[in-house]
mmCIF file of C-alpha atoms in Angstrom:
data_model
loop_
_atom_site.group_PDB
_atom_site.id
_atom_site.type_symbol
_atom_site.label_atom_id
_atom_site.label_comp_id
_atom_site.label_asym_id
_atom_site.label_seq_id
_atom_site.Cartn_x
_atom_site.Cartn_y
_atom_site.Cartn_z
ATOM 1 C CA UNK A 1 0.000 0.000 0.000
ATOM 2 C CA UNK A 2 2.913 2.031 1.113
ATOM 3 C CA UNK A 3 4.692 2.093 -2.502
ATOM 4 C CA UNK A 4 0.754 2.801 -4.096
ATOM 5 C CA UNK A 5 0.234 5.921 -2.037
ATOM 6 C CA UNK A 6 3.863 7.376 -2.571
ATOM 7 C CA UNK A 7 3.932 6.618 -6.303
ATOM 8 C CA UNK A 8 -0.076 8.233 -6.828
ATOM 9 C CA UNK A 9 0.689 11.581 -4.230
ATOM 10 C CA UNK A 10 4.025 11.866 -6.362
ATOM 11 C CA UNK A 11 2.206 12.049 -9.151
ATOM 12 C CA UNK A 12 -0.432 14.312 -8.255
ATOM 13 C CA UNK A 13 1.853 16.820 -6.613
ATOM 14 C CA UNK A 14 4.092 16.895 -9.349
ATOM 15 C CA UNK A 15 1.566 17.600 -11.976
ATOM 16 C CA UNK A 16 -0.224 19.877 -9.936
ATOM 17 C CA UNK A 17 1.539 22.447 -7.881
ATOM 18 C CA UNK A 18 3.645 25.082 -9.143
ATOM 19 C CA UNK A 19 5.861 28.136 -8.247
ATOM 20 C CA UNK A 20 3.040 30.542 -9.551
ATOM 21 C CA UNK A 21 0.332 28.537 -7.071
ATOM 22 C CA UNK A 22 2.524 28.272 -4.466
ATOM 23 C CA UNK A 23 2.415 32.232 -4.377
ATOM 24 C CA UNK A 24 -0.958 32.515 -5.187
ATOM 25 C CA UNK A 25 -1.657 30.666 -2.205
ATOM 26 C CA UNK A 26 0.429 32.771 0.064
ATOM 27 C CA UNK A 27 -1.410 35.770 -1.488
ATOM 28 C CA UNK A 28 -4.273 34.331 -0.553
ATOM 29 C CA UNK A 29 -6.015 31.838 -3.128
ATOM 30 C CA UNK A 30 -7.315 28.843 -1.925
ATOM 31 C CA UNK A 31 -6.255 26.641 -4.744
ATOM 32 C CA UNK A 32 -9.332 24.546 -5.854
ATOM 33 C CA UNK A 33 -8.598 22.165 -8.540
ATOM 34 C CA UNK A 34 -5.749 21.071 -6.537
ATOM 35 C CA UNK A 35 -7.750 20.332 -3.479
ATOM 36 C CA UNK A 36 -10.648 18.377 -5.878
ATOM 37 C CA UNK A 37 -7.823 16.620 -6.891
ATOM 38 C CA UNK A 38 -6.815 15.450 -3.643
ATOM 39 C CA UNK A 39 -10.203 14.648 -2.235
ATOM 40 C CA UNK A 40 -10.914 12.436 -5.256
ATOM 41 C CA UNK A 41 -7.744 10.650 -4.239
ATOM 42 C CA UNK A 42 -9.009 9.833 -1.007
ATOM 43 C CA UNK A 43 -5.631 10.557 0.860
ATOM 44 C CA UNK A 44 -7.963 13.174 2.918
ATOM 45 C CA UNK A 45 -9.790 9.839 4.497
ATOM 46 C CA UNK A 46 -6.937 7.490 4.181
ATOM 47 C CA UNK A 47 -5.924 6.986 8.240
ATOM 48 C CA UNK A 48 -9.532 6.301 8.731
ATOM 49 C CA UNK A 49 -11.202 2.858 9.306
ATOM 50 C CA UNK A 50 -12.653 1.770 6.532
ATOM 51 C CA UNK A 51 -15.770 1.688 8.173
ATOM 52 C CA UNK A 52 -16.084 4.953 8.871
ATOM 53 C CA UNK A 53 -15.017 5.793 4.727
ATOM 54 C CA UNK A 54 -11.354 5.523 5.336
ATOM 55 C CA UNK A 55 -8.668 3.006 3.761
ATOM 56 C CA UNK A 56 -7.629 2.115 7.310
ATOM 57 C CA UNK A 57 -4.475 2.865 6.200
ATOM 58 C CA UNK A 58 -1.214 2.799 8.907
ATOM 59 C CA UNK A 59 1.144 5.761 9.806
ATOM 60 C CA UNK A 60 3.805 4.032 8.109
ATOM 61 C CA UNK A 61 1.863 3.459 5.106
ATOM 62 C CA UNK A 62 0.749 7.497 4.922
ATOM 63 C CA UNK A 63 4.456 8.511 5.743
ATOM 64 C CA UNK A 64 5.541 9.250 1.870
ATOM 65 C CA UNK A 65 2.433 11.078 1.297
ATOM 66 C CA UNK A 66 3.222 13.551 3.868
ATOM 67 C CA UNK A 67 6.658 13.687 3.102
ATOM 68 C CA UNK A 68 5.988 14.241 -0.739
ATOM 69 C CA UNK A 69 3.380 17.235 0.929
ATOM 70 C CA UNK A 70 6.403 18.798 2.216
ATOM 71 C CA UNK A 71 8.887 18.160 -0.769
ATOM 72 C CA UNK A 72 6.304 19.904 -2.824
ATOM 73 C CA UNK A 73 5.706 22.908 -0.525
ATOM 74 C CA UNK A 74 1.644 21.644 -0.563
ATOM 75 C CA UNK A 75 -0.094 24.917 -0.060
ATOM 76 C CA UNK A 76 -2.916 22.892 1.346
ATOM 77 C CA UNK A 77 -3.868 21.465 5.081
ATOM 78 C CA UNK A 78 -3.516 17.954 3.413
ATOM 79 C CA UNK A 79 -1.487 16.584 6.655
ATOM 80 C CA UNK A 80 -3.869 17.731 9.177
ATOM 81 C CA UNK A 81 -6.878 16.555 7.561
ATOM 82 C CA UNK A 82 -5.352 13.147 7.678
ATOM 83 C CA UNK A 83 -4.583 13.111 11.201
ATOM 84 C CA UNK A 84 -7.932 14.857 12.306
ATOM 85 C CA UNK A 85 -9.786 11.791 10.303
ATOM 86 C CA UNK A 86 -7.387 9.435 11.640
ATOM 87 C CA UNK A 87 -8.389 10.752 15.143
ATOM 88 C CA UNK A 88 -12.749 10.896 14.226
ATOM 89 C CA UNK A 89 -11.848 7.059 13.746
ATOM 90 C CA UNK A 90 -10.167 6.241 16.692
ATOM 91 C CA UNK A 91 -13.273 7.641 17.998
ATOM 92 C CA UNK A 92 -16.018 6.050 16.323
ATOM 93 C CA UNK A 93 -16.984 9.044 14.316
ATOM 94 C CA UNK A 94 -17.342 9.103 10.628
ATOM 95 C CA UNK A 95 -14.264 10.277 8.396
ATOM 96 C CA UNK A 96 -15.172 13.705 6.700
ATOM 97 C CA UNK A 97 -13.697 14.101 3.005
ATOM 98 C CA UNK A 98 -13.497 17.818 3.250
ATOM 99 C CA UNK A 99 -10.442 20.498 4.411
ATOM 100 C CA UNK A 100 -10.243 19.950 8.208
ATOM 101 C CA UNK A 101 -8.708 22.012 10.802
ATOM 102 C CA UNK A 102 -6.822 21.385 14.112
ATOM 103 C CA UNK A 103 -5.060 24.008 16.339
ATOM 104 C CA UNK A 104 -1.512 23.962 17.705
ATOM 105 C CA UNK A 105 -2.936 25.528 21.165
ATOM 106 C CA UNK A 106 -6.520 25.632 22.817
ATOM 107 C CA UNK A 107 -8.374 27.169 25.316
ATOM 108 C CA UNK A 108 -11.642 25.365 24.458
ATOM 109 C CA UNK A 109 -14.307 24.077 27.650
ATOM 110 C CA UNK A 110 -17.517 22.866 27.423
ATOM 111 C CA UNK A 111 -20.375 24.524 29.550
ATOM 112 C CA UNK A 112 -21.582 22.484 32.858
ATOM 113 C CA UNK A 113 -24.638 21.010 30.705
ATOM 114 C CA UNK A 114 -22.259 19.267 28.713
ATOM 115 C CA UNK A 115 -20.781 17.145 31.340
ATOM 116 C CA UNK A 116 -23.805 15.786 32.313
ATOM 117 C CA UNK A 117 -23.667 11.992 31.983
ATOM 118 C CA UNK A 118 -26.477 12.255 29.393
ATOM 119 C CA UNK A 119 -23.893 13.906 26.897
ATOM 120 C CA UNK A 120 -22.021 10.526 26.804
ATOM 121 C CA UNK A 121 -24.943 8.057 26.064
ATOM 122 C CA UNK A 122 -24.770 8.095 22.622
ATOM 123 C CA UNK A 123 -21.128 9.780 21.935
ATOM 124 C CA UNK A 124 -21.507 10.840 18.505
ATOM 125 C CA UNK A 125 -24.261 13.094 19.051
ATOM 126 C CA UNK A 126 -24.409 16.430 20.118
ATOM 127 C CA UNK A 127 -27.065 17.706 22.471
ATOM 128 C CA UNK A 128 -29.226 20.773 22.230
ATOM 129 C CA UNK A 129 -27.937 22.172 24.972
ATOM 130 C CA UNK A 130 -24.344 21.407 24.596
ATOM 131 C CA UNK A 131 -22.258 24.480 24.603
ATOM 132 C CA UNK A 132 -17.981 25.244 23.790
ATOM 133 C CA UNK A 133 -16.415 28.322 24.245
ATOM 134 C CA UNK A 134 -12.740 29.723 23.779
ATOM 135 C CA UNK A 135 -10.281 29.473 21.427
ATOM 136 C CA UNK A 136 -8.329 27.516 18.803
ATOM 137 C CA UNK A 137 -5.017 29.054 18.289
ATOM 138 C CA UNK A 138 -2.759 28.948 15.179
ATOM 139 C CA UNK A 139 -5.190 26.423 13.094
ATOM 140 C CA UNK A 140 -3.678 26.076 9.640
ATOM 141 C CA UNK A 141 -5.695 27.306 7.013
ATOM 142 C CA UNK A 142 -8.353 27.575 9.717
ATOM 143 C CA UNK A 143 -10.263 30.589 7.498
ATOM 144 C CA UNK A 144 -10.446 27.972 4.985
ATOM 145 C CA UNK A 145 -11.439 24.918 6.200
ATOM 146 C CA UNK A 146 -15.084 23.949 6.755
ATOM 147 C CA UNK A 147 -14.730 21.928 10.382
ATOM 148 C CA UNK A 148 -11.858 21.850 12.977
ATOM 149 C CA UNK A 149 -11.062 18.939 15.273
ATOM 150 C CA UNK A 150 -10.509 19.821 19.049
ATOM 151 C CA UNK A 151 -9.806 17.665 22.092
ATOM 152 C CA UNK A 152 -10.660 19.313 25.474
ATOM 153 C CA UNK A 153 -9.822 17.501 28.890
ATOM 154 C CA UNK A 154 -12.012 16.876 31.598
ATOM 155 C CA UNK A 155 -12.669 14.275 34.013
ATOM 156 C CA UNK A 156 -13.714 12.569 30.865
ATOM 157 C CA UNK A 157 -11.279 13.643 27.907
ATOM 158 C CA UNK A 158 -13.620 15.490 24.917
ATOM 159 C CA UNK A 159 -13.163 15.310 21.329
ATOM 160 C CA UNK A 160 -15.520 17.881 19.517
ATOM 161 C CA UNK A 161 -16.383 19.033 16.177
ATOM 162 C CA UNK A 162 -17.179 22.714 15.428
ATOM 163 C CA UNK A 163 -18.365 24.405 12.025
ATOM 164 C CA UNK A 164 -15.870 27.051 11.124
ATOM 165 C CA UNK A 165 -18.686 29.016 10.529
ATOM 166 C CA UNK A 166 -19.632 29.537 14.257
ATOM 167 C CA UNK A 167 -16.298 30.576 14.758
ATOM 168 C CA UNK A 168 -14.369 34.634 15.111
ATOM 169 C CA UNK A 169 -11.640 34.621 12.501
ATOM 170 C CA UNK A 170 -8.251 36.562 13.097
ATOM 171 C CA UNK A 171 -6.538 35.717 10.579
ATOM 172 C CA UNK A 172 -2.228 35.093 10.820
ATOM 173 C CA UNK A 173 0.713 33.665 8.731
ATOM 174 C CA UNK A 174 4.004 32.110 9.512
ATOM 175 C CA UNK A 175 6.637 33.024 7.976
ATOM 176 C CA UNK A 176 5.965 30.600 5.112
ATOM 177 C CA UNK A 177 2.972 32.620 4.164
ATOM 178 C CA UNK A 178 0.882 29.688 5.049
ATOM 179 C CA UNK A 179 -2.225 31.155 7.396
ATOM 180 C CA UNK A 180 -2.129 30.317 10.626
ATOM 181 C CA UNK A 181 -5.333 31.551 11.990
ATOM 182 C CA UNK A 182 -7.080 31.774 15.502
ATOM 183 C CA UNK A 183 -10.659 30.306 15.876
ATOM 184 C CA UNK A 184 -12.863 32.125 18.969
ATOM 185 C CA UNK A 185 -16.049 30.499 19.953
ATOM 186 C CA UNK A 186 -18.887 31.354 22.074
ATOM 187 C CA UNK A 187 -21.776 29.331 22.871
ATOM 188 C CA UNK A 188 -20.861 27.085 19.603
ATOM 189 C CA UNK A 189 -22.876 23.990 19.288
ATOM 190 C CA UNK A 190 -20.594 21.245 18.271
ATOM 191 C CA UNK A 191 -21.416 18.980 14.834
ATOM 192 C CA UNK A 192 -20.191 15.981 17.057
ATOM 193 C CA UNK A 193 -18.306 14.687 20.307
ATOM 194 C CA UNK A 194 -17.298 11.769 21.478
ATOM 195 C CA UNK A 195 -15.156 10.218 24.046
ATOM 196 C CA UNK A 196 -11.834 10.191 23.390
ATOM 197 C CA UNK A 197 -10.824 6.244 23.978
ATOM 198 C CA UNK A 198 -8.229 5.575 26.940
ATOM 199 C CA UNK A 199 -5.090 4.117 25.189
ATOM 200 C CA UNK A 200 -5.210 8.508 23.748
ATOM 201 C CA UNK A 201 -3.789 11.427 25.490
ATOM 202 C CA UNK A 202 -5.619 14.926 25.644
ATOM 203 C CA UNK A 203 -2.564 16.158 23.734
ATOM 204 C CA UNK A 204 -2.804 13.595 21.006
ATOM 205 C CA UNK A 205 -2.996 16.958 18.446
ATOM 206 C CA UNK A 206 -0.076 18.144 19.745
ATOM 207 C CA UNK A 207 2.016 15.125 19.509
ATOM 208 C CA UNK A 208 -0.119 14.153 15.807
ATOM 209 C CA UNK A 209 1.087 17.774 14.690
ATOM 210 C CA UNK A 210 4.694 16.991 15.703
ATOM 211 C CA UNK A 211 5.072 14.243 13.946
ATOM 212 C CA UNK A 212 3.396 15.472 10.591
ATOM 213 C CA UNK A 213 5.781 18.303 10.821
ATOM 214 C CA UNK A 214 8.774 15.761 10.853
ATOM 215 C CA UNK A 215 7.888 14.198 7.544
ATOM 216 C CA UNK A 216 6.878 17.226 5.871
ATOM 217 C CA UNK A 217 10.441 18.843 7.273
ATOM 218 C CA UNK A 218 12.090 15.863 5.649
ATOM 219 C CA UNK A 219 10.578 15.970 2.307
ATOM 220 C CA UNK A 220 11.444 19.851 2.438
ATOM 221 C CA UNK A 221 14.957 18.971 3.273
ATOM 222 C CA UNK A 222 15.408 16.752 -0.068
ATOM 223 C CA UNK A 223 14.324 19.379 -2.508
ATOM 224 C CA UNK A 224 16.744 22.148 -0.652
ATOM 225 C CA UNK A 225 19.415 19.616 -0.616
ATOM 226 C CA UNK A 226 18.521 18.691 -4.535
ATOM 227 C CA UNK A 227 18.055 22.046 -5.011
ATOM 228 C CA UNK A 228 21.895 22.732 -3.940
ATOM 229 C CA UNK A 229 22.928 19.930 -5.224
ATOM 230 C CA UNK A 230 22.255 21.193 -8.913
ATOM 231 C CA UNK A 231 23.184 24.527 -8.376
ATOM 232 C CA UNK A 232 26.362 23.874 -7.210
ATOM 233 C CA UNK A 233 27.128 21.797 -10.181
ATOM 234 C CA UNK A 234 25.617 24.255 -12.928
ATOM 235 C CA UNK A 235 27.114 27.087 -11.240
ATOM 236 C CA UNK A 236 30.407 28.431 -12.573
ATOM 237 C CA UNK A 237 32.810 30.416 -11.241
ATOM 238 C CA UNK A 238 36.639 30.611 -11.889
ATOM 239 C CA UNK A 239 36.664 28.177 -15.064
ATOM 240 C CA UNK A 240 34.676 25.351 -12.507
ATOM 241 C CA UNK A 241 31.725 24.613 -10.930
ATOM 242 C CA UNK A 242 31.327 25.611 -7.504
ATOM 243 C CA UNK A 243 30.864 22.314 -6.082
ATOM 244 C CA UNK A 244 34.660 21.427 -7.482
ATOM 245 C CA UNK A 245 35.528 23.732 -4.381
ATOM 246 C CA UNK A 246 35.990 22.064 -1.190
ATOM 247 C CA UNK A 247 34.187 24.608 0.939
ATOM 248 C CA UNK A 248 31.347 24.045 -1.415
ATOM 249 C CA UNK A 249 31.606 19.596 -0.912
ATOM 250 C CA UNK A 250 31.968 20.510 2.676
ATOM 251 C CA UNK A 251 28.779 22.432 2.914
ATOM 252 C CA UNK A 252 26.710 19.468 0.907
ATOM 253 C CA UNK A 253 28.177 17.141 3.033
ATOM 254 C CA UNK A 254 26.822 17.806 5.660
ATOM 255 C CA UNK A 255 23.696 19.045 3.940
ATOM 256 C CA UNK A 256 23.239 15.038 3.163
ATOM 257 C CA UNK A 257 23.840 14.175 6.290
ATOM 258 C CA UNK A 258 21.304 16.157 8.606
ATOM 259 C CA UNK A 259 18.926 15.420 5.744
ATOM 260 C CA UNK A 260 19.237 11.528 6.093
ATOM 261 C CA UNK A 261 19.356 11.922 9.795
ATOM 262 C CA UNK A 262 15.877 13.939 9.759
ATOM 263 C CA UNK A 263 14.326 11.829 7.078
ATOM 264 C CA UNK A 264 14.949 8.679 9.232
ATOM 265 C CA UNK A 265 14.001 9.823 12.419
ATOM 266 C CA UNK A 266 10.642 10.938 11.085
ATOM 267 C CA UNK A 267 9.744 7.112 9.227
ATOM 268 C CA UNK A 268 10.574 6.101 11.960
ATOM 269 C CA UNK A 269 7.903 8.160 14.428
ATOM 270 C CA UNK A 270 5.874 6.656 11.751
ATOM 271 C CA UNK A 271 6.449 3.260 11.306
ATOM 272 C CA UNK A 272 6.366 2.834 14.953
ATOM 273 C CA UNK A 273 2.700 5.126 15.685
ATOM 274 C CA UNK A 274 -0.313 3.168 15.917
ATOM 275 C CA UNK A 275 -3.313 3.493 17.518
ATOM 276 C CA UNK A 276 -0.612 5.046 20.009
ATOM 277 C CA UNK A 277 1.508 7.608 18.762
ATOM 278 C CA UNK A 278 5.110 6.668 19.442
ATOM 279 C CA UNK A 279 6.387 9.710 22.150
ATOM 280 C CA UNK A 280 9.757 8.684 21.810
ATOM 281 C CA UNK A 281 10.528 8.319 17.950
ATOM 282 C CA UNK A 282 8.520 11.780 17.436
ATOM 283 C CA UNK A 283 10.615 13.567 20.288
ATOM 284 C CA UNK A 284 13.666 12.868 18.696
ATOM 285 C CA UNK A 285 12.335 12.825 15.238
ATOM 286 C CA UNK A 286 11.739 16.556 16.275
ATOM 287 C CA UNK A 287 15.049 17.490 17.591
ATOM 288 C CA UNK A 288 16.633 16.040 14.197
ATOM 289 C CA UNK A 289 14.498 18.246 12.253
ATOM 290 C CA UNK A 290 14.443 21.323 13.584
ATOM 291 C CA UNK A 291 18.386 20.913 14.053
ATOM 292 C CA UNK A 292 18.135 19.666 10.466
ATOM 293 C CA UNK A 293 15.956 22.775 9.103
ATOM 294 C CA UNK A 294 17.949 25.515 11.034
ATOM 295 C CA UNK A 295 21.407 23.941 9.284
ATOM 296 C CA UNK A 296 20.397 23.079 6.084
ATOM 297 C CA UNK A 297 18.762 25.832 4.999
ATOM 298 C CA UNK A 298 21.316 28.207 6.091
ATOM 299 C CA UNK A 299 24.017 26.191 4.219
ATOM 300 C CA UNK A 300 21.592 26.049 1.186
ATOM 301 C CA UNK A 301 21.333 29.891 0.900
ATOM 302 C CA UNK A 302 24.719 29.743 1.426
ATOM 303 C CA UNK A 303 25.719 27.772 -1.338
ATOM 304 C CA UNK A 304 23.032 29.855 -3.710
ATOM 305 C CA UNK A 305 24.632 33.406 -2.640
ATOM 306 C CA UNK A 306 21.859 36.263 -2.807
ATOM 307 C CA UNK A 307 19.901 34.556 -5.247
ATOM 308 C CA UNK A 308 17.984 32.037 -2.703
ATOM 309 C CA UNK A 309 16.427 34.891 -1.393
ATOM 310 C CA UNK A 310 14.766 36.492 -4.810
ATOM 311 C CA UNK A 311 11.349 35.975 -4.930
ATOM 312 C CA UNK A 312 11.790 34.268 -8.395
ATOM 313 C CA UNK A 313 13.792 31.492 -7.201
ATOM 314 C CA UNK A 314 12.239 28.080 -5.858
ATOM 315 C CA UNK A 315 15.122 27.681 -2.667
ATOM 316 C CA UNK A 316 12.873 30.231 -0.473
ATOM 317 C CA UNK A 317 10.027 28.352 -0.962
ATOM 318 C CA UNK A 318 11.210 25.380 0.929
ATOM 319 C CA UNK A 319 13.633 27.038 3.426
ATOM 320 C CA UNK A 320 10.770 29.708 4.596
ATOM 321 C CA UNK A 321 8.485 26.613 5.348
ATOM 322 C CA UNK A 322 11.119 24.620 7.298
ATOM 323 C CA UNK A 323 11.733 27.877 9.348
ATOM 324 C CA UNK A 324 8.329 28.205 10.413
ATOM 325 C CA UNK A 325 7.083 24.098 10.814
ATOM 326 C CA UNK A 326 10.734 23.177 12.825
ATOM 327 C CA UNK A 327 8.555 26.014 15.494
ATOM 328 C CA UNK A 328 5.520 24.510 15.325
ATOM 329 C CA UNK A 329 4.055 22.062 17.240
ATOM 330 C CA UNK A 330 7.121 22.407 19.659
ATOM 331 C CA UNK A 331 10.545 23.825 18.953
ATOM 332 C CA UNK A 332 13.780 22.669 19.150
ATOM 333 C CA UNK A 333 14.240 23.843 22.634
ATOM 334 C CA UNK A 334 10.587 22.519 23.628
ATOM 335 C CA UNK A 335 11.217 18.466 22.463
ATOM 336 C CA UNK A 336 14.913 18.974 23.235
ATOM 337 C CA UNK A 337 14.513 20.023 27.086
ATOM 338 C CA UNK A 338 11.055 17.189 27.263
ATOM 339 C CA UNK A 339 13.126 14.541 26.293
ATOM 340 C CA UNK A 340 16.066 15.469 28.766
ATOM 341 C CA UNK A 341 13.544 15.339 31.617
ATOM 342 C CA UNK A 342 12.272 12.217 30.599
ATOM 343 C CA UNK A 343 15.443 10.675 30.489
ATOM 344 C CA UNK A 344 16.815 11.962 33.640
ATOM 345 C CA UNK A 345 13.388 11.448 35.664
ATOM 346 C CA UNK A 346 13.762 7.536 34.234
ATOM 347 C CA UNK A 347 17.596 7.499 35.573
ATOM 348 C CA UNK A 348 20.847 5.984 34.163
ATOM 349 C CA UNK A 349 19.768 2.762 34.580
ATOM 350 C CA UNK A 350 16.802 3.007 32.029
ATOM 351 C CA UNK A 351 18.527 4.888 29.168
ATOM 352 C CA UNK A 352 19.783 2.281 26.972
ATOM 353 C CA UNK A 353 16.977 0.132 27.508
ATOM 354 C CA UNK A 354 14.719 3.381 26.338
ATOM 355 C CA UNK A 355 16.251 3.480 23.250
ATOM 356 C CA UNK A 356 16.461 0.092 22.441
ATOM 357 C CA UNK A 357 12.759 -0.339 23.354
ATOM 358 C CA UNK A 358 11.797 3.143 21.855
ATOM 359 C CA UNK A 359 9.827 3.452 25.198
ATOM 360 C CA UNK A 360 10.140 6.517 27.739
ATOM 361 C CA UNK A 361 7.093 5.929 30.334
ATOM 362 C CA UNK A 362 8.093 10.098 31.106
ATOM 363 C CA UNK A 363 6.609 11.501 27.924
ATOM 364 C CA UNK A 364 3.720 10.122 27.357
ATOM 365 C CA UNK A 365 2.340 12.142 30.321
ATOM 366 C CA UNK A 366 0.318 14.881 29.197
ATOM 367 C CA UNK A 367 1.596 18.030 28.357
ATOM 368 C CA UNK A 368 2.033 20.802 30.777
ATOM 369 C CA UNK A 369 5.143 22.736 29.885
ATOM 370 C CA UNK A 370 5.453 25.793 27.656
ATOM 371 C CA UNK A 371 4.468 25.291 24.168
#
């Protein structure tokens, strides 16, 4: 399935998405075609059960597709649709072929009449008189999409549903140009809730959004480092190409090497996420890329001189984006200073056995430091 999706999303992307609607979309233009394309694909459903309209496809399976989302500098919420369906499924609730929306931050309760224990009898229902309040932070795309997916804790952990619609708009970007928007609601009546099952945190988004960011980094990563790659060898300069100059090889060396290190970090926060998202592999999967992004796209612009930064030239697409995603969802200094805790809270006695298990008991409590 795995070799299916990458070769079809390559495809699609590659056909599809260019400079000029790259731009567009940072200027504002939701790109249509391209998103009819993808929901006739059915990537947007693919983590689902396929009883709920999904392909009940793994993390590991879905891991090229968002890679290739982030090669291609995919000017469309593509990766958080998937996990917000993946999430509606672990649920029970139906998958939703349609732009979806989940926030980096929340502030979100429910009113005291939605706590009662008749709001749980039949989970996928919303009552009348079921009421959420506050606000989604930083959703991408979130003046776009038609639904967001929010969890909000409790005694018993809430997933909800909310119409865009209902929702106070300020609209943001990151540096990418991508929007980044804040959702306020006030007496909204969710489209659904349900219960969010045990084996799930109430930061589930937070960790989903990590790890989504370390694929698309990755794929990011490969086109700056292709990107170099060919400029270095086209470029001349003294009689040679630039990348006969060892200043140049040393700068692509190492280039290659964060790259590989971030792209197999991320499979592997894939490969090894289930039902249960793997804390450990997307933690350091994290670190790699944001050390990765910082490096290699400073080298890159390096190795371009003053024309990476034009406007005309592809090399700033990729390198704004992996500036702004190696922030989101956690920095560097966030995933960096969470996994130090964990391993020092587990003792030097448990190390090795953490990494050769991929298991650290510490972070997969829920999250209460500083975003």
């Amino acid at each position: 399935m795995r070799e299916l999706f990458e070769s079809t999303i390559e495809r699609l992307l590659a056909d599809l998405i260019t400079p000029e609607l790259i731009r567009h979309g940072e200027a504002g233009q939701w790109p249509t075609e391209l998103w009819a394309a993808i929901e006739a694909s059915g990537f947007a459903v693919a983590a689902a059960p396929e009883s709920l309209g999904g392909s009940d496809a793994s993390w590991g399976d879905l891991y090229g597709v968002v890679k290739a989302a982030g090669r291609h500098n995919l000017p469309l919420p593509l990766p958080e649709t998937m996990l917000a369906n993946w999430l509606l499924g672990q649920c029970g609730l139906e998958a939703r072929n349609e732009p979806l929306g989940i926030a980096m931050r929340s502030t979100l309760s429910l009113d005291h009449a939605a706590t009662s224990g008749a709001f749980f009898d039949v989970p996928w229902v919303a009552p009348a008189d079921t009421r959420v309040h506050g606000v989604l932070f930083d959703v991408p795309w979130g003046r776009d999409v038609n639904h967001v997916v929010a969890v909000i804790p409790g005694e018993r952990t809430t997933l909800v549903v909310l119409a865009r619609s209902d929702a106070e708009i300020s609209t943001k970007r990151n540096t990418a140009g991508e929007p980044r928007d804040d959702l306020s609601f006030k007496n909204a009546v969710p489209i659904a809730t349900a219960t969010l099952p045990v084996h799930l945190s109430d930061d589930v988004l937070w960790w989903g959004g990590s790890m989504l960011r370390t694929a698309q980094m990755a794929g990011a990563l490969e086109t700056t480092l292709d990107l170099s790659t060919r400029y270095a060898t086209e470029r001349v300069q003294f009689g040679k190409p630039i990348s006969a100059f060892q200043a140049i090889q040393h700068q692509l060396a190492q280039m290659a090497q964060q790259t590989g290190s971030a792209i197999v970090s991320a499979e592997a926060a894939f490969a090894e996420s289930g039902e249960q998202l793997a804390a450990w592999q997307i933690a350091a999967a994290k670190v790699c890329g944001a050390e990765a992004a910082g490096s290699v796209a400073a080298m890159a612009h390096a190795v371009h001189g003053a024309i990476g930064f034009t406007h005309e030239h592809a090399l700033q697409l990729g390198t704004r984006r992996l500036w702004a995603w190696r922030s989101e969802f956690g920095n560097l200094g966030h995933w960096a200073q969470r996994l130090g805790r964990a391993v020092a809270q587990g003792g030097a006695a448990s190390l090795w056995p953490a990494v050769t298990s991929g298991q650290l008991a510490a972070l997969n409590s829920s999250r209460t430091d500083s975003k």
